[in-house]
mmCIF file of C-alpha atoms in Angstrom:
data_model
loop_
_atom_site.group_PDB
_atom_site.id
_atom_site.type_symbol
_atom_site.label_atom_id
_atom_site.label_comp_id
_atom_site.label_asym_id
_atom_site.label_seq_id
_atom_site.Cartn_x
_atom_site.Cartn_y
_atom_site.Cartn_z
ATOM 1 C CA MET A 1 -31.277 57.827 -45.166
ATOM 2 C CA THR A 2 -29.441 54.714 -45.919
ATOM 3 C CA TYR A 3 -29.891 52.920 -48.674
ATOM 4 C CA ALA A 4 -28.566 49.516 -51.097
ATOM 5 C CA ALA A 5 -26.114 49.684 -54.198
ATOM 6 C CA PHE A 6 -26.141 46.899 -56.579
ATOM 7 C CA ARG A 7 -21.963 47.467 -56.869
ATOM 8 C CA SER A 8 -20.616 44.666 -58.816
ATOM 9 C CA ILE A 9 -21.874 41.065 -59.801
ATOM 10 C CA GLY A 10 -18.852 38.033 -60.188
ATOM 11 C CA ALA A 11 -19.497 34.043 -61.679
ATOM 12 C CA TYR A 12 -17.503 31.206 -61.525
ATOM 13 C CA ILE A 13 -18.056 28.870 -64.837
ATOM 14 C CA PRO A 14 -17.037 25.405 -64.442
ATOM 15 C CA PRO A 15 -15.041 24.472 -67.853
ATOM 16 C CA LYS A 16 -16.426 20.666 -68.103
ATOM 17 C CA ILE A 17 -19.117 20.713 -70.289
ATOM 18 C CA MET A 18 -22.522 18.567 -71.392
ATOM 19 C CA THR A 19 -23.785 19.344 -74.731
ATOM 20 C CA ASN A 20 -26.448 17.826 -76.597
ATOM 21 C CA ALA A 21 -24.591 15.087 -78.051
ATOM 22 C CA ASP A 22 -23.837 13.059 -75.036
ATOM 23 C CA PHE A 23 -27.180 13.078 -73.545
ATOM 24 C CA GLU A 24 -28.309 11.284 -77.332
ATOM 25 C CA LYS A 25 -25.478 9.001 -75.342
ATOM 26 C CA ILE A 26 -27.132 7.772 -72.702
ATOM 27 C CA ILE A 27 -30.874 8.864 -73.308
ATOM 28 C CA ASP A 28 -33.834 7.917 -75.935
ATOM 29 C CA THR A 29 -33.570 11.653 -76.738
ATOM 30 C CA SER A 30 -31.555 13.570 -79.616
ATOM 31 C CA ASP A 31 -30.224 17.694 -80.000
ATOM 32 C CA GLU A 32 -33.135 18.205 -81.569
ATOM 33 C CA TRP A 33 -36.038 17.168 -79.085
ATOM 34 C CA ILE A 34 -33.794 19.141 -76.405
ATOM 35 C CA THR A 35 -33.655 22.343 -78.385
ATOM 36 C CA LYS A 36 -37.168 22.598 -79.158
ATOM 37 C CA ARG A 37 -38.342 21.912 -76.080
ATOM 38 C CA THR A 38 -35.853 24.248 -74.043
ATOM 39 C CA GLY A 39 -33.018 26.343 -76.138
ATOM 40 C CA ILE A 40 -30.640 23.737 -74.257
ATOM 41 C CA LYS A 41 -27.571 23.169 -76.757
ATOM 42 C CA GLU A 42 -25.056 22.695 -73.304
ATOM 43 C CA ARG A 43 -24.666 22.830 -69.781
ATOM 44 C CA ARG A 44 -21.600 23.569 -67.159
ATOM 45 C CA ILE A 45 -20.050 20.319 -65.250
ATOM 46 C CA SER A 46 -18.944 20.525 -61.966
ATOM 47 C CA GLU A 47 -15.921 18.644 -61.073
ATOM 48 C CA VAL A 48 -16.224 15.121 -59.176
ATOM 49 C CA ASP A 49 -14.041 16.918 -56.132
ATOM 50 C CA GLU A 50 -16.275 20.415 -56.694
ATOM 51 C CA ALA A 51 -18.917 21.305 -54.285
ATOM 52 C CA SER A 52 -21.270 24.323 -54.530
ATOM 53 C CA SER A 53 -19.341 26.118 -51.602
ATOM 54 C CA ASP A 54 -16.767 25.958 -54.173
ATOM 55 C CA LEU A 55 -18.284 26.935 -56.946
ATOM 56 C CA GLY A 56 -19.145 29.885 -54.732
ATOM 57 C CA ALA A 57 -16.060 30.828 -53.337
ATOM 58 C CA ARG A 58 -14.772 31.270 -56.816
ATOM 59 C CA ALA A 59 -17.966 33.688 -57.959
ATOM 60 C CA ALA A 60 -17.342 35.820 -54.586
ATOM 61 C CA THR A 61 -14.133 36.240 -54.855
ATOM 62 C CA ILE A 62 -14.555 38.191 -58.272
ATOM 63 C CA ALA A 63 -17.731 40.496 -56.716
ATOM 64 C CA ILE A 64 -15.423 41.270 -53.943
ATOM 65 C CA GLU A 65 -12.397 42.231 -55.684
ATOM 66 C CA ARG A 66 -14.643 44.392 -58.110
ATOM 67 C CA ALA A 67 -17.111 46.272 -55.740
ATOM 68 C CA GLY A 68 -13.459 47.489 -54.922
ATOM 69 C CA ILE A 69 -13.914 46.216 -51.184
ATOM 70 C CA ALA A 70 -11.779 44.543 -49.052
ATOM 71 C CA LYS A 71 -12.497 41.065 -47.357
ATOM 72 C CA GLU A 72 -12.926 42.600 -44.090
ATOM 73 C CA ASP A 73 -15.146 44.744 -44.986
ATOM 74 C CA VAL A 74 -17.966 42.428 -45.639
ATOM 75 C CA ASP A 75 -19.920 41.860 -42.893
ATOM 76 C CA LEU A 76 -22.252 39.049 -44.079
ATOM 77 C CA VAL A 77 -23.239 36.378 -46.285
ATOM 78 C CA ILE A 78 -25.955 34.489 -47.827
ATOM 79 C CA CYS A 79 -25.719 31.353 -50.343
ATOM 80 C CA ALA A 80 -29.012 30.449 -51.950
ATOM 81 C CA THR A 81 -28.798 26.769 -53.171
ATOM 82 C CA VAL A 82 -30.743 24.368 -53.016
ATOM 83 C CA THR A 83 -27.972 21.267 -53.549
ATOM 84 C CA PRO A 84 -26.034 22.564 -50.090
ATOM 85 C CA ASP A 85 -22.796 21.157 -49.603
ATOM 86 C CA PHE A 86 -24.199 19.460 -46.362
ATOM 87 C CA LEU A 87 -27.418 18.485 -46.151
ATOM 88 C CA CYS A 88 -28.517 20.112 -42.213
ATOM 89 C CA MET A 89 -24.988 21.831 -41.147
ATOM 90 C CA PRO A 90 -22.847 23.787 -41.848
ATOM 91 C CA SER A 91 -24.112 25.826 -43.915
ATOM 92 C CA THR A 92 -22.906 26.109 -47.770
ATOM 93 C CA ALA A 93 -22.568 30.804 -46.868
ATOM 94 C CA CYS A 94 -19.956 29.247 -43.913
ATOM 95 C CA LEU A 95 -17.992 27.252 -46.094
ATOM 96 C CA ILE A 96 -17.259 29.680 -48.537
ATOM 97 C CA ALA A 97 -16.570 32.644 -46.340
ATOM 98 C CA ALA A 98 -14.026 30.646 -44.948
ATOM 99 C CA LYS A 99 -12.844 29.787 -48.312
ATOM 100 C CA VAL A 100 -12.708 33.314 -49.282
ATOM 101 C CA GLY A 101 -10.901 34.274 -46.674
ATOM 102 C CA LEU A 102 -13.426 36.148 -44.593
ATOM 103 C CA PRO A 103 -12.319 36.835 -41.199
ATOM 104 C CA PRO A 104 -15.644 35.722 -38.363
ATOM 105 C CA VAL A 105 -18.718 37.343 -40.063
ATOM 106 C CA MET A 106 -22.595 36.866 -39.908
ATOM 107 C CA ALA A 107 -23.510 33.581 -43.060
ATOM 108 C CA PHE A 108 -26.498 31.588 -43.438
ATOM 109 C CA ASP A 109 -27.856 29.542 -46.062
ATOM 110 C CA ILE A 110 -31.774 30.408 -48.151
ATOM 111 C CA SER A 111 -33.984 27.543 -49.923
ATOM 112 C CA ALA A 112 -35.767 29.497 -52.915
ATOM 113 C CA ALA A 113 -34.669 27.016 -55.740
ATOM 114 C CA CYS A 114 -34.487 29.095 -58.416
ATOM 115 C CA THR A 115 -35.655 32.193 -56.958
ATOM 116 C CA GLY A 116 -33.070 32.624 -54.759
ATOM 117 C CA PHE A 117 -31.116 35.024 -55.979
ATOM 118 C CA VAL A 118 -33.879 37.196 -56.107
ATOM 119 C CA TYR A 119 -34.700 36.526 -52.024
ATOM 120 C CA ALA A 120 -30.707 36.990 -51.222
ATOM 121 C CA VAL A 121 -31.077 40.548 -52.795
ATOM 122 C CA SER A 122 -34.627 41.241 -51.066
ATOM 123 C CA ILE A 123 -32.409 40.245 -47.469
ATOM 124 C CA ALA A 124 -29.570 42.067 -48.480
ATOM 125 C CA LYS A 125 -31.503 45.378 -49.165
ATOM 126 C CA ALA A 126 -33.428 44.603 -46.074
ATOM 127 C CA PHE A 127 -30.208 44.130 -43.359
ATOM 128 C CA ILE A 128 -28.260 47.583 -45.156
ATOM 129 C CA GLU A 129 -31.391 49.936 -44.931
ATOM 130 C CA SER A 130 -31.584 49.337 -40.923
ATOM 131 C CA GLY A 131 -28.667 49.986 -40.740
ATOM 132 C CA MET A 132 -27.464 46.397 -39.509
ATOM 133 C CA LYS A 133 -24.903 45.478 -42.359
ATOM 134 C CA LYS A 134 -22.846 47.614 -44.580
ATOM 135 C CA ASN A 135 -21.325 44.931 -47.365
ATOM 136 C CA VAL A 136 -22.916 42.195 -48.352
ATOM 137 C CA LEU A 137 -21.688 39.689 -49.838
ATOM 138 C CA ILE A 138 -24.218 37.447 -51.893
ATOM 139 C CA ILE A 139 -24.438 33.922 -54.150
ATOM 140 C CA GLY A 140 -26.177 31.653 -55.572
ATOM 141 C CA ALA A 141 -24.029 28.393 -55.651
ATOM 142 C CA GLU A 142 -25.557 24.945 -57.523
ATOM 143 C CA THR A 143 -24.514 21.808 -57.944
ATOM 144 C CA TYR A 144 -27.563 20.505 -59.937
ATOM 145 C CA THR A 145 -25.969 17.192 -61.492
ATOM 146 C CA SER A 146 -25.795 16.009 -57.932
ATOM 147 C CA ILE A 147 -29.355 15.606 -57.541
ATOM 148 C CA LEU A 148 -29.986 14.368 -61.319
ATOM 149 C CA ASP A 149 -31.423 11.237 -62.056
ATOM 150 C CA TYR A 150 -30.019 10.485 -65.628
ATOM 151 C CA THR A 151 -32.377 7.952 -65.991
ATOM 152 C CA ASP A 152 -35.078 10.627 -66.594
ATOM 153 C CA ARG A 153 -35.387 11.944 -70.006
ATOM 154 C CA GLY A 154 -37.783 14.858 -68.691
ATOM 155 C CA THR A 155 -35.388 16.725 -66.866
ATOM 156 C CA CYS A 156 -31.805 15.560 -66.377
ATOM 157 C CA PHE A 157 -31.014 17.655 -69.147
ATOM 158 C CA ILE A 158 -32.214 20.422 -68.109
ATOM 159 C CA PHE A 159 -30.127 21.781 -65.781
ATOM 160 C CA GLY A 160 -26.150 22.571 -65.086
ATOM 161 C CA ASP A 161 -24.001 23.984 -62.243
ATOM 162 C CA GLY A 162 -22.790 27.111 -61.515
ATOM 163 C CA ALA A 163 -21.809 30.008 -59.596
ATOM 164 C CA GLY A 164 -22.915 33.967 -59.545
ATOM 165 C CA ALA A 165 -22.217 36.695 -56.637
ATOM 166 C CA ALA A 166 -22.785 40.319 -55.692
ATOM 167 C CA ILE A 167 -22.090 42.699 -53.440
ATOM 168 C CA ILE A 168 -24.518 44.473 -52.186
ATOM 169 C CA SER A 169 -23.538 48.295 -49.913
ATOM 170 C CA ALA A 170 -24.892 51.138 -48.070
ATOM 171 C CA THR A 171 -25.280 54.334 -49.747
ATOM 172 C CA ASP A 172 -26.808 57.733 -48.630
ATOM 173 C CA ASN A 173 -27.264 58.411 -52.780
ATOM 174 C CA LYS A 174 -31.190 57.367 -53.324
ATOM 175 C CA ASN A 175 -29.649 57.636 -57.141
ATOM 176 C CA GLU A 176 -27.756 54.674 -56.513
ATOM 177 C CA ALA A 177 -30.444 52.333 -54.340
ATOM 178 C CA ILE A 178 -32.164 49.306 -55.341
ATOM 179 C CA ILE A 179 -35.419 50.733 -56.003
ATOM 180 C CA ASP A 180 -37.288 47.453 -54.932
ATOM 181 C CA VAL A 181 -37.432 44.295 -54.746
ATOM 182 C CA ASN A 182 -40.755 42.207 -54.534
ATOM 183 C CA CYS A 183 -41.274 38.197 -53.989
ATOM 184 C CA SER A 184 -43.893 35.667 -53.128
ATOM 185 C CA SER A 185 -44.328 31.368 -52.737
ATOM 186 C CA ASP A 186 -47.393 29.720 -52.747
ATOM 187 C CA GLY A 187 -46.416 26.005 -51.758
ATOM 188 C CA ASN A 188 -50.111 25.065 -52.824
ATOM 189 C CA TYR A 189 -48.030 24.006 -55.582
ATOM 190 C CA GLU A 190 -44.883 22.221 -53.643
ATOM 191 C CA ASP A 191 -45.556 19.372 -56.029
ATOM 192 C CA LEU A 192 -44.944 20.716 -59.062
ATOM 193 C CA ILE A 193 -40.960 21.074 -58.146
ATOM 194 C CA LYS A 194 -39.504 18.931 -55.812
ATOM 195 C CA THR A 195 -36.469 16.266 -54.406
ATOM 196 C CA PRO A 196 -39.188 14.082 -52.412
ATOM 197 C CA GLY A 197 -36.536 12.577 -50.176
ATOM 198 C CA GLY A 198 -33.281 13.070 -47.898
ATOM 199 C CA GLY A 199 -35.287 15.648 -45.757
ATOM 200 C CA SER A 200 -37.773 14.709 -42.017
ATOM 201 C CA LYS A 201 -40.439 13.535 -44.584
ATOM 202 C CA HIS A 202 -39.255 11.039 -45.819
ATOM 203 C CA PRO A 203 -34.855 10.702 -44.287
ATOM 204 C CA CYS A 204 -32.726 8.267 -45.999
ATOM 205 C CA SER A 205 -33.863 4.726 -46.339
ATOM 206 C CA THR A 206 -32.864 2.015 -48.873
ATOM 207 C CA GLU A 207 -36.234 2.891 -50.062
ATOM 208 C CA VAL A 208 -35.156 6.657 -50.951
ATOM 209 C CA LEU A 209 -31.802 5.421 -52.817
ATOM 210 C CA GLU A 210 -33.388 2.778 -55.169
ATOM 211 C CA ASN A 211 -35.862 4.879 -55.943
ATOM 212 C CA LYS A 212 -33.823 8.086 -56.214
ATOM 213 C CA MET A 213 -36.199 10.398 -54.412
ATOM 214 C CA ALA A 214 -33.566 12.649 -53.598
ATOM 215 C CA CYS A 215 -33.325 13.429 -57.473
ATOM 216 C CA ILE A 216 -35.188 16.179 -58.454
ATOM 217 C CA LYS A 217 -38.461 15.474 -60.264
ATOM 218 C CA MET A 218 -40.545 18.380 -61.883
ATOM 219 C CA LYS A 219 -44.140 18.164 -64.358
ATOM 220 C CA GLY A 220 -42.760 20.076 -67.067
ATOM 221 C CA ASN A 221 -46.235 21.163 -68.401
ATOM 222 C CA GLU A 222 -47.835 22.293 -65.725
ATOM 223 C CA THR A 223 -44.754 24.361 -64.584
ATOM 224 C CA PHE A 224 -44.701 26.037 -68.115
ATOM 225 C CA LYS A 225 -48.156 27.812 -68.417
ATOM 226 C CA LEU A 226 -47.960 28.822 -64.774
ATOM 227 C CA ALA A 227 -44.365 30.060 -64.821
ATOM 228 C CA VAL A 228 -44.971 32.326 -68.003
ATOM 229 C CA LYS A 229 -48.379 33.838 -66.415
ATOM 230 C CA THR A 230 -46.270 33.995 -62.777
ATOM 231 C CA LEU A 231 -43.263 35.949 -63.927
ATOM 232 C CA THR A 232 -45.733 37.845 -66.259
ATOM 233 C CA SER A 233 -47.993 39.530 -64.072
ATOM 234 C CA ASP A 234 -45.199 39.839 -61.188
ATOM 235 C CA VAL A 235 -43.354 42.365 -63.484
ATOM 236 C CA GLN A 236 -45.998 44.368 -64.409
ATOM 237 C CA VAL A 237 -47.026 45.134 -61.167
ATOM 238 C CA MET A 238 -43.377 46.002 -60.280
ATOM 239 C CA MET A 239 -43.595 48.856 -63.662
ATOM 240 C CA LYS A 240 -47.176 49.768 -62.852
ATOM 241 C CA LYS A 241 -46.125 50.209 -58.822
ATOM 242 C CA HIS A 242 -42.893 52.686 -60.590
ATOM 243 C CA ASN A 243 -45.275 53.866 -63.628
ATOM 244 C CA LEU A 244 -42.348 52.250 -66.117
ATOM 245 C CA SER A 245 -42.510 51.308 -69.513
ATOM 246 C CA ASN A 246 -40.454 48.696 -71.087
ATOM 247 C CA GLU A 247 -38.128 51.591 -72.960
ATOM 248 C CA ASP A 248 -36.948 52.089 -69.398
ATOM 249 C CA ILE A 249 -35.794 48.705 -68.731
ATOM 250 C CA ASN A 250 -32.057 48.690 -70.000
ATOM 251 C CA HIS A 251 -31.802 44.838 -68.905
ATOM 252 C CA PHE A 252 -34.013 42.184 -68.751
ATOM 253 C CA ILE A 253 -32.665 39.292 -66.478
ATOM 254 C CA PRO A 254 -35.115 36.248 -66.533
ATOM 255 C CA HIS A 255 -34.559 33.022 -64.970
ATOM 256 C CA GLN A 256 -32.334 30.932 -67.801
ATOM 257 C CA ALA A 257 -34.820 27.867 -67.084
ATOM 258 C CA ASN A 258 -35.937 27.321 -70.832
ATOM 259 C CA LEU A 259 -36.372 29.718 -73.854
ATOM 260 C CA ARG A 260 -39.174 29.296 -74.541
ATOM 261 C CA ILE A 261 -40.511 30.332 -70.791
ATOM 262 C CA ILE A 262 -38.136 33.791 -71.474
ATOM 263 C CA LYS A 263 -39.409 34.513 -74.865
ATOM 264 C CA ALA A 264 -43.132 33.951 -74.276
ATOM 265 C CA VAL A 265 -43.086 36.251 -71.115
ATOM 266 C CA GLY A 266 -40.387 38.822 -72.875
ATOM 267 C CA GLU A 267 -43.135 39.526 -75.443
ATOM 268 C CA ALA A 268 -45.750 39.109 -73.196
ATOM 269 C CA LEU A 269 -43.196 42.578 -71.820
ATOM 270 C CA GLY A 270 -42.759 43.971 -75.174
ATOM 271 C CA PHE A 271 -38.973 43.619 -73.805
ATOM 272 C CA ASN A 272 -37.066 42.843 -77.580
ATOM 273 C CA ASP A 273 -34.193 40.652 -77.850
ATOM 274 C CA GLU A 274 -31.091 43.500 -77.293
ATOM 275 C CA GLN A 275 -32.955 44.320 -73.661
ATOM 276 C CA THR A 276 -33.391 40.397 -72.662
ATOM 277 C CA VAL A 277 -30.095 39.084 -71.673
ATOM 278 C CA VAL A 278 -30.535 35.007 -72.663
ATOM 279 C CA THR A 279 -28.018 32.205 -71.628
ATOM 280 C CA VAL A 280 -29.753 28.814 -71.148
ATOM 281 C CA HIS A 281 -28.382 27.778 -74.146
ATOM 282 C CA LYS A 282 -25.247 26.886 -73.258
ATOM 283 C CA TYR A 283 -26.181 26.844 -69.033
ATOM 284 C CA GLY A 284 -29.193 25.165 -69.084
ATOM 285 C CA ASN A 285 -31.176 25.628 -65.608
ATOM 286 C CA THR A 286 -28.174 26.862 -62.796
ATOM 287 C CA SER A 287 -31.513 27.409 -60.266
ATOM 288 C CA ALA A 288 -30.191 30.395 -57.790
ATOM 289 C CA ALA A 289 -27.488 30.959 -59.761
ATOM 290 C CA SER A 290 -29.045 31.499 -63.187
ATOM 291 C CA ILE A 291 -29.629 35.143 -62.959
ATOM 292 C CA PRO A 292 -26.373 36.407 -61.058
ATOM 293 C CA MET A 293 -24.413 33.892 -64.282
ATOM 294 C CA ALA A 294 -26.441 35.799 -66.733
ATOM 295 C CA MET A 295 -26.113 39.589 -65.450
ATOM 296 C CA ASN A 296 -21.814 38.756 -65.041
ATOM 297 C CA ASP A 297 -22.189 37.177 -69.201
ATOM 298 C CA ALA A 298 -23.751 40.683 -69.393
ATOM 299 C CA PHE A 299 -20.769 42.917 -68.010
ATOM 300 C CA GLU A 300 -18.361 40.594 -69.051
ATOM 301 C CA GLU A 301 -19.597 41.842 -72.803
ATOM 302 C CA GLY A 302 -19.845 45.041 -72.086
ATOM 303 C CA ARG A 303 -23.227 45.372 -72.415
ATOM 304 C CA ILE A 304 -24.206 46.524 -68.932
ATOM 305 C CA LYS A 305 -22.987 50.195 -67.993
ATOM 306 C CA ALA A 306 -22.331 51.978 -64.160
ATOM 307 C CA GLY A 307 -26.363 53.975 -64.627
ATOM 308 C CA ASP A 308 -28.181 51.346 -66.444
ATOM 309 C CA THR A 309 -31.225 50.224 -65.001
ATOM 310 C CA VAL A 310 -31.717 46.013 -64.721
ATOM 311 C CA LEU A 311 -34.782 43.880 -64.241
ATOM 312 C CA PHE A 312 -33.918 40.692 -62.185
ATOM 313 C CA ASP A 313 -37.832 38.144 -62.812
ATOM 314 C CA ALA A 314 -37.797 34.366 -61.414
ATOM 315 C CA PHE A 315 -39.759 31.463 -60.482
ATOM 316 C CA GLY A 316 -39.260 28.439 -58.617
ATOM 317 C CA GLY A 317 -39.894 25.267 -56.775
ATOM 318 C CA GLY A 318 -42.014 26.552 -53.487
ATOM 319 C CA LEU A 319 -43.646 27.641 -55.605
ATOM 320 C CA THR A 320 -41.884 30.844 -55.242
ATOM 321 C CA TRP A 321 -41.144 34.087 -57.346
ATOM 322 C CA GLY A 322 -40.147 37.188 -57.351
ATOM 323 C CA SER A 323 -38.162 40.328 -59.235
ATOM 324 C CA ALA A 324 -35.585 42.988 -58.330
ATOM 325 C CA LEU A 325 -35.725 46.592 -60.236
ATOM 326 C CA PHE A 326 -32.397 48.496 -59.459
ATOM 327 C CA LYS A 327 -29.522 50.442 -61.456
ATOM 328 C CA PHE A 328 -26.447 48.880 -61.729
ATOM 329 C CA SER A 329 -24.205 50.992 -59.902
ATOM 330 C CA PRO A 330 -20.790 49.758 -59.201
ATOM 331 C CA LYS A 331 -18.375 51.972 -56.350
ATOM 332 C CA LYS A 332 -16.647 55.298 -58.431
#
């Protein structure tokens, strides 16, 4: 029996910081208001000449090195992003593979918004357990600042840029296996989080550009309520399925969208502050990159160790949601 093991984590955090004080200069807001509403104090901004593939390639290089495998051993690349380098083609995954220096390899993007990295874990697990692939590089990479409307005072301060990556590898040791991944969606809620223009429904036009329809639009209050409910219930189903209590989880890593959402979900599930990984205050919402960036922070701080049980929980535009439960199993 072949299983999928979560071997490594890596991230790239752009050095440029945009604080709440910076937003006070361009929109009608305050540090106090932003902090109270979201918990965000600052976020990272990529350079003008940096695209999602540039951030993703840096994170991927770290993940490959930490996994202790050669570049030639990677046989699949999956990039989760809603801010690809190009709208249609080539895929950001293809560009990342080239920039990392991989030989010709299967590579493709997925679009599941903030749940993208969890979706990527699910796909990697399926490819490995089917015997089709042995070492899968998964990346969440976003340059959200490229789709922000900086006159939208309800949305523009929430998001930031960054990338995270991991290696998922084949193993015959069941104790190293990814335990479970559950993902789902409901397109009936499409209007809560979307970029209305630039696709086939509203192709690029003067109207799209003038009305900033290619920028993200979000209904914050409705999204908040649904996110808390969905994130909580999704984890409860998985925990019950595997007969686990909150004490069995070493690290709860939710999507870093909003501190109030994280706290509400954590309290509902009974996770304490030591179990819950929080980075939203310093990175903001980095969509598909937020969970791997948060895990990387905890790993580099020495919090996450080999054999620890990790639980991902994400919710995003689509609407999409998903959770992943696994033992962190770096190669010995």
